[in-house]
Amino acid sequence: MPQKTLSAFYGKPKSSPNAAALRESAPNPLVPINVNFIAEKVKKQGREDEAVQQKKRRRLARVVEDSPSNNTIKEGDDLEDDVEGVILNEKSKTWAESESEAVHCSIEETCPAIAGGVEDGVKNQNTWVAVASSKMSSIPQLESFSEAPKKVASIFMKPKPKSPRAPANKSTSAASKPDQNEGEAGQDAGVEPIVRIEAEENVASPSSVTAAEKRVKADVGKVEGVGLGALAAASKHAAVDVDSVVGGRWDKDQPIPFEFLADTFEEISETSKRLDIVNLLINCFRAILTTTPEDLLPAIYLCTNRVAPAHYGVELGIGEGILFKALSTATGRSEQRIKDALKQEGDLGIVAVKLKSTQKTFGAGSKLTVRGVFKAFKDIATSSGKNSQKVKEGSIVKMLASSKGNETGYVIRSLQAKLRIGLAEQSVLTALAHSFYLWREGARDKDGRLADKLEQASQLVKQAYSECPSYDVMIPALLSHPMEELLQHCHFMPGVPVKPMLAKATNAVTEVIDKFQDSEFTCEYKYDGERAQLHVLEDGTVMIFSRNSENNSSKYPDIVQRVHKALRSDVKSIVLDTEAVAYDRDKKKILPFQVLSTRKRKDVAVGDIDVQVCVFAFDCLYINGRSLLKCPLEERRAALYSAMQEMEGEMQFATAKTSKDVEELQRFLDEAVDGCTEGLIVKTLCDTYEPAKRSSHWLKLKKDYLQGVGDTIDVVPIGAFHGKGKRTGVFGAYLLSIYDPETETYQTISKLGTGFSEEVLQQLADCMTPHIIDKPKKYYTWGETLVPDVWFDTVKVWEVKAADLSISPVHKAGLGLVDPVKGISIRFPRLIRVRDDKAPEDATSAEQIADMFRKQAYHKTEDVKEQDEEDGQEDE
DNA sequence: ACTGTCTGCCC
DNA sequence: ATTCTGC
DNA sequence: GCAGAATGGGCAGACAGT
């Protein structure tokens, strides 16, 4: 089962293991399974053999499921494998959900009803009591801690039949927590704590959900399979008629049920074959197009985890924090409990599905629709101000309540903007192109050229999107005009950011020569600042976009102001590709990225800018109404040089050199590094601008890419974090330290999450797990906000590569040596190799780190450079 | 008004 | 950002 | 080689809580 799939958790026929089997099938060696507290606790007693333990567990409590609508727990019910674990927490007067927050009380006093069945060894331990089962649909609320015994007893002794309540009414329940339904709790043991809601925009007409016999009568009717060329190999999904995709789940012109999208996601998650993934999405889009085309736009947004084009600056503002809260409210579990579950499952979506699946819901299925979910997302994104967090939480809870099965998981994953099903922007664009083509032209391969045509359509759509990255523009254009006309409606123009061209990493100077062979190439300094795409519109408006197409115009009013001065008078409109770099005007020196990043970001006034920037221009993409994207770099650069005049320290051309000589290239790279830049970007002169592509026409040449060159640090792992997603079950990241012989302490220097293959990742986990210790050693120093899930003894030394060293607000390496209160950290840390030849005390020392920091080009004064040379001699 | 936490966005 | 991986 | 998914440091801004 692919890790990313949710299906196992909501009971697809082929894989619906019960909770226990699931735990069996996916053991996590790193996380003690803390779901079954009873089992855990009994194990800890450690004296009895397994048979006695089982007996004890049975005697603790038992559960039976009378019927789906009458989930109650009686004394003697068998909880054995379904115990969810509920512990009393005196502080919060709630049911704690981990041992760590459990109050110590005896079973006897808490729950005399079951204490009788517990042997003295346990009863007198004054520890904890587990009372709930996954089959128990509600946990009684506590008003005071002292009433706990009564409530617990009432569950066990006097179960009341589940008494269905009318769904809460809309206005009051949006933000209401289960505990606001106090007083009824005792009688409501059978009522799920989730807040249910009738939300008109989320409700499809009942008939569309239930009338399975109603078939779609789409205009296009049955569409024949593609089954051709490259697609033939994966035509399993393409050769499908739209009717069967729709499966009678909704009618023409009816809102697309969110369930349909979630099911598509689920199917996609089950394969890693890209062709299959795209085909599944094509079928999904075709179904939407033939029934309810107006729902395509929201569907696309849900597929790409956005709510608006990037340059609109609309963000969800949802992260794990709020999701923990929302899930807690929706499921009645504590946040801690959900966090623990996340560590075990490695995905909050899976956690949500699992929690939800243990709750019985009323009524028919989900009422979520694609447009309803999207609208909710938009509302979440636009809510701000006081109490906005609560409002956001409320609408998430609402969606969770209306969701069922895998929908729950995909609502959560969408909110995290991480579908992690192997589908992202590029696949969506391909699917979009194909589905539109098939929708318009039909799937019959009339002339044997269908595969080509689909590929063409895909290129067209991708080009349109990189030139005009807005589905708000593109989808309507596709819907109301022939595909061939797409570029007339979606094309590059000042005011809308183009996806910037990216560069690829190279490992050696010779690789550059290798890749570019005989074509002429040019090198530019790679400035360490922020990508800035400058747009000057015909009306004189200046706009600035970031690498990710965010609108940064209000962040750089100083640049906006100076652009006109730098442009020659005949320039009416222009788009420049530049890097904005922090700059010290007095010393005429480039400043590090870390300085630039302290600039204010919103509504900056020119008057109170404290970090000045110099703009280094290196490309011209548009001038006076003409796109230069299709022109060779040589021409674009000529346009740049003639359109702009340099203003020292404000707007300059990127330092460049054209050469074919390896040694000259090497020298230029050294110069670049001395000049406080990251290295070089090497570009062919003959190639066009390729938006969004990390093409091999631009190469990144950085010192730290070169093997055996660049800063390397020997570190000691002293902690680790549980992995998520495909790293579930191993450590996803490690906490690294260096050794300070002066103070005899290990000081954290950074975390580490890349540079290991899956195999190594597993090896490291196996290797380090035996060295887990209960609590950090006294001689560790770390940041309070960076506490790892597990601590290690100091046993290993790893070699890690760094691009730079920085002064850290959280890490402690070399504390006091460079900054009185801050330590040093690593920029872009990655694992190079395990150093089995070194002992932890031989790790890089605090003094060495401080030295490395001081020697970075940015900090080099003339004296330090001299010092360097001396050091160099000493080292020999 | 201050502080701590979460989030998004730079790299 | 860097790095790894399946296709 | 592409596309996607793991993961890093560190900053400002927005809120919530005090």
CSV table of C-alpha atoms in Angstrom, one decimal, chain A residues 103 126 428 491 532 558 578 599 660 669 676 764 785 816 822 854 858:
chain,number,residue,atom,x,y,z
A,103,VAL,CA,-3.4,13.2,36.3
A,126,ASN,CA,-2.5,5.6,41.3
A,428,VAL,CA,-2.8,19.6,-13.7
A,491,HIS,CA,-0.1,35.8,-23.0
A,532,ALA,CA,12.7,40.8,-8.7
A,558,ASP,CA,12.5,52.6,-3.5
A,578,THR,CA,16.8,41.3,-11.8
A,599,ARG,CA,13.5,44.5,5.3
A,660,LYS,CA,35.2,29.6,-23.4
A,669,LEU,CA,34.1,32.1,-10.2
A,676,CYS,CA,30.3,38.6,-2.1
A,764,LEU,CA,20.5,6.0,10.2
A,785,THR,CA,11.7,26.2,20.5
A,816,GLY,CA,29.4,34.0,22.8
A,822,LYS,CA,23.4,34.1,19.6
A,854,ARG,CA,34.6,35.0,10.4
A,858,TYR,CA,31.1,39.0,3.7
